[in-house]
Amino acid sequence: MFHRGLTKVAQTTGAWIITGGTHAGVMKHVGQAVRDHALSSSTQGQIVAIGVATWGIIHNRDALVNPEGCFPADYEMDIEGQGRLSCLDNNHTHFLLVDDGTQGNYGVEIELRSSLERCITRKRLGNKDSRVTIPAVCVVLDGGPGTLNTIYNAMLNGTPCVILEGSGRIANVIAQVAGLPLFRVTIALIHQLMKKFFGQEYENFSHLKIIEWTKKIQDIIRMSHLLTMFRISEDNHSDVDVAILQALLKASRTSERLGMDCWKRQLELAIAWNRVDLAETEIFTEESQWKSSDLHWAMRLALDKNRPRFVRLLLENGVSLKDFLKDEKTLCELYREKPGCILRSKLAKRVERTAISMTHVSDEVRHLLGSFTQALYPPSDMSCQFDLRTEETSLRSKGSMGSQRDPGRDLFLWAVVQNNKELAEIFWELCTDSVSAALAASKILKTMAKEESDADEAEDMRELASHYEDHAIGVFSECHSSDEERARELLVRASPSWGRTTCLRLALEADDKSFVAQSGVQAFLTQIWCGGLSVDNPVWRVLICMVFFPLIHTGFLVFRRDEVIHREDVKNKDIESVETVTGSTLQTNSRNLDPSGPQSLKPLSCWGRIVHLYSSPQVKFYWNAVSHFAFLFLFAVVLMIDFHATPSAGEVLLYVWLLSLVCEEVRQVFYNPDGFGFKKKAKMYINDLWNILDVLFILLFAVGLTFRLTSELLYAGKIFLCIDFVVFCLRFMAIFTVSRTLGPKIIIVRRMMTDMFFFMFLLSIWVVAYGVAKQGILIHNDDRLDWIVRGAIYEPYLIIFGNFPTNIDYAAFDLDSCSMNGTDPLKPKCPVLNENLTPAFPEWLTIIMLCVYLLFANILLLNLLIAIFNLTFQTIQDNTDRIWKFQRYQLIQEYHTRPAAPPPFILFSHFYLFVRNVLLSRASIIRQEFKSEELLSWEALMKDRYLLSTKQEKNQSMERRILDTSQKVTTITDRLEREKEASSAAVVQRLARLEEQVCQSAKALQWIMDSLKSQGFGAKEAQPPTWSASDESPETLIDASEKMDRNHVKACELHYPDSKLRRFPVPDEKVPWEISFSSYRPTCFTPADGGDHVDGSESEALDNYRNPRGRTGIRGRGALSRLGPNRSAELVLTRIREGQRSFLEYLAVWDESKETLSLPGGALQSDGCLLVALERTIGKTMYEKLKAKVSEGTKVFEGYVDDCRNTDNAWVENTLLNIHLDTWSQFAADINSMVAGSNGALQWQDVSSKTRLGSDQRDSLRLVAKLHNRKF
């Protein structure tokens, strides 16, 4: 677990690992982790592990000394002979050796190591303007006293520490006391824990060392924001990297220096380690307020590193995709940063010598979607380019992406071309045109799958294409169930986001049969099929009206407009009845405002009804079916009865009829309403089987007609025409595709024909094998090719159908049925004969060969063919309805665009179209436009419903329930463990409070007894025994905890500021003067240039001054100006800033040299000299203005201040004043003008916990906020 987590952290972030460098303890484990990663990783990058060790404790260190220099050094570990010394761990990558001239002294390197770590952590990340520094984390595994010093120094430098509980020794000691109240962490307790976890090593520890370690452990526990515990156990499945990230986030929350920049760094680490759970709980909290622009870099990083959950989290926390993609450069770089993307490789081939732009991306996407679409990224004023060779991005001109662009569409397309399902799913939910987006993704992925060479990758693309087809089906089904009319508009609406194409066209081009086969699309196709007629009309009524059209004026046939008008009338009557009851006219007024609504429709005229009847695709189909049947009848009559040397009138009519069919096929090729282009249109035309039969029919007819008009080839021409008749009869089967019963059967027949074609290869092997062998055995040297083919192929083929040969045995041989020498062209050549003219071939062999042939051909192969047909039937039968519905569109489209007149009268329509479109050049295509915004809003609502229902269905599945149950059990287990730990800690605290109350009660009783005694009420009985005043009594501990004020922490820090002196360690229990501390030997420090210099001996002057809060670990004046109290004063000038919310602000002074803010005031040279300190900090002008107001200020605080400069004999006392300005007073206006004219030297700042003041002044500001009832 430790190895895995450590290597993950180092690998994902490029972190350096700094250890003691020796082959022992945690350093050994680190070395093993580095070695294992180097052996298992195929990447070129290595983990950097730096060992900082003391030169004097290294075993075999002489081997590292080479006067001539040697890299790498030749060093061998000798663990058995190292003794008290230590060997370097040879798995570390670098070493830094520290030599102070001593031998065998451990811990010499700690000071240098702390300085090195402090130097590294102060380096800024990124540019010089960044305030984010390099983060560092101290991970503690096991460890001894030296490790405790390392932890202490690291935490003093602000470095968070992760303690691996259960790893042993000092890590366990800290883990044991981390949850206890500070007054419970005593010298005696540390003694017990050291003895428990260090074993025999404890005997070497002195009492003074235990005191020092107790003080350090107390300080470590006090810095709880830098301390993180990680329990190593079998039940804990988390990695160390989680604890490290938690430690960084925990430290960031209490950081006073870095603010938002530090949070950005921690978010970057969370993204790098893909810990979205920690980001949700630790970074994106209610307290943090993020702007969209502040998270753009995080969104870019999450996209580059493929972190879908982080992308969703960022979107939930306010990232605006429109602002994120405002600059086209961002989208360009996203396409550039994916070298493994298929589109990226195609772009590299396309623009080898030029810079790539979004126009090039648009061209490639148009190739994937189809040429029928328009460019998704048309050329704009700004063209972002990047060179694929140098990977440098540049902008030709300034500007931004068009305001009409859909950022969800852009990122969805970017994710789809990478075949990234999770990211594509997120951005599809953000697309404004979701159905078109899903169908476009299906088309793109299927096209990419055809071009992909990797079979697995292609299969993944096809699966993702099917997934988005299901999305399109789901959303459109919701739309159709909600509003059928709007759903139909959605099908034929030209989507500007996807190349001005429609959903229906995208589904057809993507071959999305399931989408086209759903009921909503089929209902729309049925409506198109019926044209202006109602879909409820029976077929027999339509057929009758086709012949007796006057019946349409009698109501015998219902038209769609009549249905619309009828529905509108019923709706109006219902509304009028409601208005009659309620008295409201709102709905009537709203209907009158829409002149294009259904109420504006008028009934069809007589001529309009005729036009609607005969322009209906359904009626066109029926007339063309009659025309095809009539053409076949005329064709058959000409071939069998009326075929003469001179064409008759019926034959001439046949040729004119054929000419009309040819003209119609030419019109279908050149008719291009969708803008496919002639090449694409011709390809689509030739890919249709029925069109292939049309072309074959026309070619054969042309050849036959040419031969027929030549007298010498008249009969040959008739043969071609007869064959052509067969082809046209097969083409006539297309008429039956409209039938729901026969249409699917034709599909099955076509698939079986394909199976049979490949089956013939197997059958031909057996036919040829048997036929050639039989022919060779029976016939000797027959050179007639026709009889060779007959004997070797034709006869074996007939045997399969039961036509058994008579020449393979002697009984049925007839000499008259064959020719001896093969001279008779009408008879086969006789087999090899004996002298008595009987067959000489081995009869037994030919019969066995026939039996074997029949066994394999008739039984095996034919049954195999039946099995193949059955499998094909079963396979296709399940999908036949779907396939038929998909192919039904082609029939409907053909007759929707076909002229109304059937052949041969269609020639007049062709002439009219030629004159109108070619000679007059009139456009005939008018695309209907719809209200896009309203339609897309409605579609988005339906998409949300679909996603909600899908989520609910997924949550109700058995797999999801099992997973949710498992997660809940894990969560409950973790919560119980945390509650157990918390409850144990709470019990300890409650016992401590109870013990404290008992001691206070004992003291109160003692005080009562003393009072009674002083008044003469003596006790007649002996006084009961009380606790002794020993150093470790419970009363002593409680007294110490009472007298040890919380504001006496900095005064006891081991390192005295601005010097190399160390305080004598004073644990919390030994701070009060009343507590005996016989080992207390503090250093006396007074600067030599001061008047109160003490040389270290006891002085009466020092004894006259005693720190009122207790011991500090150092005597003398220290860095303060005088013995005793050193007074200072601070002024907090506040005001209320009005707005949507009122904010409390304070006046801060900007220190240019230190680049920090501070409160006005400072040290006082004598009592009552606050004005002098103010003049020194805020300037003379502001000082003169505030001089009269100081006496009116509110004294917020006055007393002892916990300062790191305090000593046993000198301390700091502070007075805090607050002057609050009336917002509308003239005095406040004068102050504001002075602040505005100070050029930043004076600034108004919000009173909040995020203010950039020192810790002491932050405490002062907290008191002022409390005074004004403001949250800090």
Coordinates of C-alpha atoms in Angstrom, one line a residue, residues 754-1136:
T754 CA -26.1 -14.0 -51.0
D755 CA -25.7 -17.1 -48.9
M756 CA -26.4 -19.3 -51.9
F757 CA -23.8 -17.5 -54.0
F758 CA -21.1 -18.4 -51.5
F759 CA -22.5 -21.9 -51.1
M760 CA -22.0 -22.5 -54.8
F761 CA -18.3 -22.3 -54.2
L762 CA -18.5 -25.3 -52.0
L763 CA -20.8 -27.2 -54.3
S764 CA -18.7 -26.5 -57.4
I765 CA -15.8 -28.2 -55.8
W766 CA -17.7 -31.5 -55.4
V767 CA -19.4 -31.1 -58.9
V768 CA -16.1 -30.5 -60.7
A769 CA -14.3 -33.2 -58.7
Y770 CA -16.8 -35.9 -59.5
G771 CA -17.5 -34.7 -63.0
V772 CA -13.9 -34.6 -64.1
A773 CA -13.1 -38.0 -62.5
K774 CA -16.2 -39.6 -64.1
Q775 CA -15.5 -38.1 -67.5
G776 CA -11.9 -39.3 -67.4
I777 CA -12.8 -42.8 -66.4
L778 CA -15.7 -43.2 -69.0
I779 CA -14.5 -41.2 -72.0
H780 CA -11.1 -41.4 -73.7
N781 CA -9.8 -38.2 -75.3
D782 CA -13.0 -36.4 -76.3
D783 CA -12.0 -33.1 -77.8
R784 CA -15.5 -31.6 -78.2
L785 CA -15.7 -28.8 -75.7
D786 CA -19.5 -28.7 -75.4
W787 CA -19.7 -32.4 -74.6
I788 CA -16.8 -32.1 -72.1
V789 CA -18.7 -29.4 -70.2
R790 CA -21.9 -31.4 -70.5
G791 CA -20.2 -34.5 -69.0
A792 CA -17.9 -32.9 -66.4
I793 CA -20.3 -30.2 -65.1
Y794 CA -23.8 -30.3 -66.4
E795 CA -24.5 -34.0 -65.8
P796 CA -23.1 -34.0 -62.2
Y797 CA -25.2 -30.9 -61.4
L798 CA -28.3 -32.7 -62.7
I799 CA -27.5 -35.7 -60.5
I800 CA -28.2 -33.6 -57.4
F801 CA -31.8 -33.1 -58.6
G802 CA -32.4 -36.8 -59.3
N803 CA -31.4 -37.2 -63.0
F804 CA -29.1 -40.3 -62.5
P805 CA -26.8 -41.2 -65.4
T806 CA -27.2 -44.4 -67.4
N807 CA -23.7 -44.8 -68.7
I808 CA -22.0 -45.6 -65.4
D809 CA -23.0 -49.3 -65.2
Y810 CA -23.2 -52.1 -67.7
A811 CA -26.9 -52.9 -67.4
A812 CA -28.2 -49.6 -68.9
F813 CA -25.5 -49.3 -71.6
D814 CA -26.9 -48.8 -75.1
L815 CA -24.4 -48.7 -77.9
D816 CA -26.8 -46.8 -80.2
S817 CA -27.0 -43.9 -77.9
C818 CA -23.4 -42.9 -78.3
S819 CA -20.9 -42.3 -81.1
M820 CA -17.8 -44.6 -81.3
N821 CA -15.3 -41.9 -82.4
G822 CA -17.2 -38.8 -81.3
T823 CA -18.0 -37.8 -84.9
D824 CA -21.7 -37.4 -84.3
P825 CA -22.3 -33.9 -82.9
L826 CA -25.7 -34.9 -81.5
K827 CA -24.4 -37.9 -79.5
P828 CA -21.8 -38.3 -76.8
K829 CA -18.7 -40.3 -77.4
C830 CA -18.9 -43.9 -76.3
P831 CA -17.0 -45.0 -73.3
V832 CA -13.9 -47.3 -73.6
L833 CA -15.1 -50.7 -74.9
N834 CA -13.7 -54.2 -74.9
E835 CA -13.3 -56.4 -77.9
N836 CA -16.8 -57.6 -77.5
L837 CA -18.1 -54.0 -77.5
T838 CA -19.0 -53.9 -73.8
P839 CA -17.8 -51.1 -71.5
A840 CA -14.3 -51.6 -70.1
F841 CA -14.5 -49.2 -67.2
P842 CA -14.7 -50.6 -63.6
E843 CA -18.3 -50.6 -62.8
W844 CA -17.8 -51.0 -59.1
L845 CA -15.7 -47.9 -59.0
T846 CA -18.1 -45.6 -60.8
I847 CA -21.0 -46.8 -58.7
I848 CA -19.0 -46.1 -55.4
M849 CA -18.0 -42.7 -56.7
L850 CA -21.7 -41.9 -57.5
C851 CA -22.8 -43.0 -54.0
V852 CA -20.1 -41.0 -52.3
Y853 CA -20.9 -38.0 -54.5
L854 CA -24.6 -38.2 -53.7
L855 CA -23.8 -38.7 -50.0
F856 CA -21.9 -35.4 -49.8
A857 CA -23.7 -33.4 -52.4
N858 CA -27.3 -34.3 -51.8
I859 CA -27.2 -35.1 -48.1
L860 CA -24.4 -33.1 -46.6
L861 CA -24.2 -30.0 -48.8
L862 CA -27.9 -29.5 -49.4
N863 CA -28.7 -29.9 -45.8
L864 CA -25.9 -27.5 -45.0
L865 CA -27.6 -25.0 -47.4
I866 CA -30.9 -25.6 -45.7
A867 CA -29.3 -24.9 -42.3
I868 CA -27.7 -21.7 -43.7
F869 CA -31.0 -20.6 -45.0
N870 CA -32.7 -21.4 -41.7
L871 CA -30.0 -19.5 -39.7
T872 CA -30.3 -16.5 -42.1
F873 CA -34.1 -16.6 -41.8
Q874 CA -34.0 -16.7 -38.0
T875 CA -31.4 -14.0 -37.8
I876 CA -33.1 -11.7 -40.2
Q877 CA -36.6 -12.5 -39.0
D878 CA -35.9 -10.7 -35.7
N879 CA -34.7 -7.6 -37.6
T880 CA -36.8 -7.9 -40.7
D881 CA -39.4 -5.4 -39.6
R882 CA -36.7 -2.9 -38.6
I883 CA -34.9 -3.4 -41.9
W884 CA -38.1 -3.1 -43.9
K885 CA -39.1 0.1 -42.1
F886 CA -35.7 1.6 -42.8
Q887 CA -35.8 0.7 -46.5
R888 CA -39.4 1.9 -46.7
Y889 CA -38.1 5.4 -46.6
Q890 CA -36.3 5.0 -49.9
L891 CA -39.6 4.0 -51.6
I892 CA -41.5 6.9 -50.0
Q893 CA -38.7 9.3 -51.0
E894 CA -38.7 8.0 -54.5
Y895 CA -42.4 8.5 -55.0
H896 CA -42.5 11.7 -53.0
T897 CA -40.2 13.4 -55.6
R898 CA -41.6 11.5 -58.6
P899 CA -43.9 13.3 -61.1
A900 CA -47.6 12.5 -60.7
A901 CA -48.2 11.1 -64.1
P902 CA -47.2 7.4 -64.7
P903 CA -45.3 6.2 -67.7
P904 CA -45.6 6.8 -70.6
F905 CA -47.5 10.0 -69.7
I906 CA -44.6 11.0 -67.4
L907 CA -42.8 12.3 -70.5
F908 CA -44.9 15.4 -70.3
S909 CA -43.8 16.0 -66.7
H910 CA -40.2 15.5 -67.8
F911 CA -40.6 18.1 -70.5
Y912 CA -42.1 20.6 -68.0
L913 CA -39.3 20.0 -65.5
F914 CA -36.7 20.4 -68.2
V915 CA -38.1 23.7 -69.4
R916 CA -38.6 25.1 -65.8
N917 CA -35.3 24.0 -64.2
V918 CA -32.9 24.1 -67.2
L919 CA -34.2 26.6 -69.7
L920 CA -35.8 29.0 -67.2
S921 CA -33.4 28.1 -64.3
R922 CA -36.0 28.4 -61.6
A923 CA -35.3 27.1 -58.1
S924 CA -37.8 24.6 -56.9
I925 CA -36.5 23.7 -53.5
I926 CA -37.9 25.7 -50.6
R927 CA -36.9 24.5 -47.2
Q928 CA -39.4 25.0 -44.4
E929 CA -38.1 26.9 -41.4
F930 CA -39.4 26.4 -37.9
K931 CA -39.1 28.4 -34.6
S932 CA -35.7 27.0 -33.6
E933 CA -35.4 28.5 -30.1
E934 CA -38.8 27.3 -28.9
L935 CA -38.3 23.9 -30.5
L936 CA -34.9 23.4 -29.0
S937 CA -36.0 24.5 -25.6
W938 CA -38.8 21.9 -25.8
E939 CA -36.3 19.3 -27.0
A940 CA -34.0 20.1 -24.1
L941 CA -36.9 19.6 -21.7
M942 CA -37.6 16.2 -23.3
K943 CA -33.9 15.3 -23.0
D944 CA -34.0 16.0 -19.3
R945 CA -37.0 13.8 -18.9
Y946 CA -35.3 11.0 -20.8
L947 CA -32.1 11.3 -18.8
L948 CA -34.1 11.2 -15.6
S949 CA -36.1 8.1 -16.6
T950 CA -32.8 6.4 -17.7
K951 CA -31.2 7.2 -14.4
Q952 CA -34.2 5.9 -12.5
E953 CA -34.3 2.7 -14.6
K954 CA -30.6 2.2 -14.0
N955 CA -30.9 2.7 -10.3
Q956 CA -33.7 0.1 -10.2
S957 CA -31.6 -2.5 -11.9
M958 CA -30.4 -5.4 -9.9
E959 CA -26.7 -4.7 -10.6
R960 CA -27.1 -1.1 -9.5
R961 CA -28.9 -2.1 -6.3
I962 CA -26.1 -4.5 -5.4
L963 CA -23.5 -1.8 -6.1
D964 CA -25.5 0.8 -4.1
T965 CA -25.9 -1.7 -1.2
S966 CA -22.1 -2.4 -1.2
Q967 CA -21.3 1.3 -1.2
K968 CA -23.8 2.0 1.6
V969 CA -22.3 -0.9 3.7
T970 CA -18.8 0.5 3.1
T971 CA -20.0 4.0 4.0
I972 CA -21.7 2.8 7.2
T973 CA -18.6 0.8 8.2
D974 CA -16.4 3.9 7.7
R975 CA -18.8 6.1 9.6
L976 CA -19.0 3.6 12.5
E977 CA -15.2 3.5 12.7
R978 CA -15.0 7.3 12.7
E979 CA -17.8 7.5 15.3
K980 CA -16.0 4.9 17.4
E981 CA -12.8 7.0 17.3
A982 CA -14.7 10.2 17.9
S983 CA -16.7 8.6 20.8
S984 CA -13.5 7.3 22.4
A985 CA -11.9 10.7 22.1
A986 CA -15.1 12.3 23.5
V987 CA -15.1 9.9 26.4
V988 CA -11.5 10.8 27.2
Q989 CA -12.4 14.5 27.0
R990 CA -15.5 14.0 29.2
L991 CA -13.4 12.1 31.8
A992 CA -10.9 14.9 31.7
R993 CA -13.6 17.5 32.2
L994 CA -15.1 15.4 35.0
E995 CA -11.7 15.1 36.6
E996 CA -11.2 18.9 36.3
Q997 CA -14.6 19.5 38.0
V998 CA -13.7 17.1 40.8
C999 CA -10.5 19.0 41.4
Q1000 CA -12.2 22.3 41.3
S1001 CA -14.7 21.0 43.8
A1002 CA -11.9 19.9 46.0
K1003 CA -10.3 23.3 45.8
A1004 CA -13.6 25.0 46.6
L1005 CA -14.0 22.8 49.6
Q1006 CA -10.5 23.5 50.7
W1007 CA -11.2 27.2 50.4
I1008 CA -14.3 26.8 52.4
M1009 CA -12.4 24.9 55.1
D1010 CA -9.7 27.6 55.2
S1011 CA -12.3 30.3 55.5
L1012 CA -14.1 28.6 58.3
K1013 CA -10.8 28.0 60.1
S1014 CA -9.9 31.7 59.7
Q1015 CA -13.2 32.6 61.4
G1016 CA -12.5 30.3 64.4
F1017 CA -14.4 27.2 63.3
G1018 CA -11.8 24.6 63.8
A1019 CA -12.3 20.9 63.0
K1020 CA -12.7 18.6 65.9
E1021 CA -11.7 15.6 63.8
A1022 CA -8.5 15.1 61.9
Q1023 CA -8.5 16.5 58.4
P1024 CA -8.8 13.8 55.7
P1025 CA -5.8 13.2 53.5
T1026 CA -5.5 15.3 50.3
W1027 CA -3.5 14.9 47.2
S1028 CA 0.1 15.7 47.4
A1029 CA 1.7 18.5 45.5
S1030 CA 4.0 16.3 43.5
D1031 CA 4.8 17.2 40.0
E1032 CA 2.5 14.6 38.5
S1033 CA -0.6 14.8 40.6
P1034 CA -3.9 15.3 38.9
E1035 CA -4.5 18.6 40.7
T1036 CA -1.2 19.8 39.5
L1037 CA -2.2 18.9 36.0
I1038 CA -5.5 20.7 36.2
D1039 CA -3.9 23.8 37.8
A1040 CA -1.4 23.8 35.1
S1041 CA -4.0 23.6 32.5
E1042 CA -5.9 26.5 34.1
K1043 CA -2.9 28.6 34.5
M1044 CA -1.4 27.7 31.2
D1045 CA -3.3 30.2 29.0
R1046 CA -4.1 29.4 25.4
N1047 CA -2.3 32.6 24.5
H1048 CA 1.0 31.4 25.8
V1049 CA 2.1 29.2 22.9
K1050 CA 4.4 31.4 20.8
A1051 CA 6.3 32.5 23.9
C1052 CA 7.3 28.9 24.4
E1053 CA 8.5 28.0 20.8
L1054 CA 11.9 26.3 20.9
H1055 CA 13.5 28.6 18.3
Y1056 CA 13.9 32.2 19.5
P1057 CA 13.3 34.6 16.6
D1058 CA 16.2 36.4 14.9
S1059 CA 18.8 34.4 16.7
K1060 CA 20.4 31.0 16.9
L1061 CA 19.3 30.4 20.5
R1062 CA 17.0 27.6 21.5
R1063 CA 14.6 27.9 24.5
F1064 CA 14.7 25.4 27.2
P1065 CA 11.8 23.0 26.4
V1066 CA 8.8 23.8 28.7
P1067 CA 5.9 21.4 28.3
D1068 CA 2.5 22.8 29.0
E1069 CA 2.2 21.3 32.4
K1070 CA 5.4 23.1 33.5
V1071 CA 4.5 26.6 32.3
P1072 CA 2.9 28.0 35.5
W1073 CA 5.4 29.4 38.1
E1074 CA 3.5 27.6 40.8
I1075 CA 4.4 24.2 39.4
S1076 CA 7.7 22.8 40.5
F1077 CA 10.2 22.3 37.6
S1078 CA 13.5 21.2 39.1
S1079 CA 15.1 20.6 35.7
Y1080 CA 14.4 24.0 34.4
R1081 CA 17.7 25.6 33.2
P1082 CA 16.8 28.4 30.8
T1083 CA 19.4 30.4 28.8
C1084 CA 19.7 34.1 29.6
F1085 CA 19.6 36.3 26.5
T1086 CA 20.0 40.1 26.3
P1087 CA 21.5 41.7 23.2
A1088 CA 25.0 43.1 23.9
D1089 CA 24.1 46.6 22.6
G1090 CA 21.3 47.0 25.1
G1091 CA 21.4 48.5 28.5
D1092 CA 20.1 45.4 30.3
H1093 CA 22.8 42.9 29.3
V1094 CA 23.0 39.9 31.6
D1095 CA 26.0 37.6 31.3
G1096 CA 24.0 34.5 32.2
S1097 CA 24.4 34.7 36.1
E1098 CA 21.4 35.3 38.3
S1099 CA 20.5 39.0 38.6
E1100 CA 18.3 40.8 41.0
A1101 CA 17.1 43.0 38.1
L1102 CA 15.7 39.9 36.4
D1103 CA 14.0 38.7 39.5
N1104 CA 12.0 41.9 39.8
Y1105 CA 10.2 41.1 36.5
R1106 CA 8.3 37.8 36.0
N1107 CA 6.2 36.9 33.0
P1108 CA 2.6 36.8 34.3
R1109 CA 1.7 33.8 32.1
G1110 CA 4.5 31.5 33.2
R1111 CA 7.8 30.1 32.0
T1112 CA 9.0 30.7 28.4
G1113 CA 12.3 28.7 28.3
I1114 CA 14.6 31.8 28.1
R1115 CA 15.5 34.6 30.5
G1116 CA 16.6 38.2 30.0
R1117 CA 15.2 41.0 27.9
G1118 CA 15.5 39.0 24.6
A1119 CA 14.6 40.9 21.5
L1120 CA 12.3 43.4 23.3
S1121 CA 13.3 46.9 24.3
R1122 CA 12.9 46.7 28.0
L1123 CA 12.4 44.3 30.9
G1124 CA 8.9 43.9 32.1
P1125 CA 5.9 44.9 30.0
N1126 CA 6.6 46.3 26.5
R1127 CA 3.4 48.1 25.6
S1128 CA 2.0 48.6 22.1
A1129 CA -1.3 49.9 20.7
E1130 CA -3.4 49.2 17.5
L1131 CA -6.1 51.3 16.0
V1132 CA -8.9 49.6 14.0
L1133 CA -10.7 52.2 11.9
T1134 CA -14.0 50.6 10.6
R1135 CA -16.8 51.6 8.3
I1136 CA -19.9 50.0 6.7

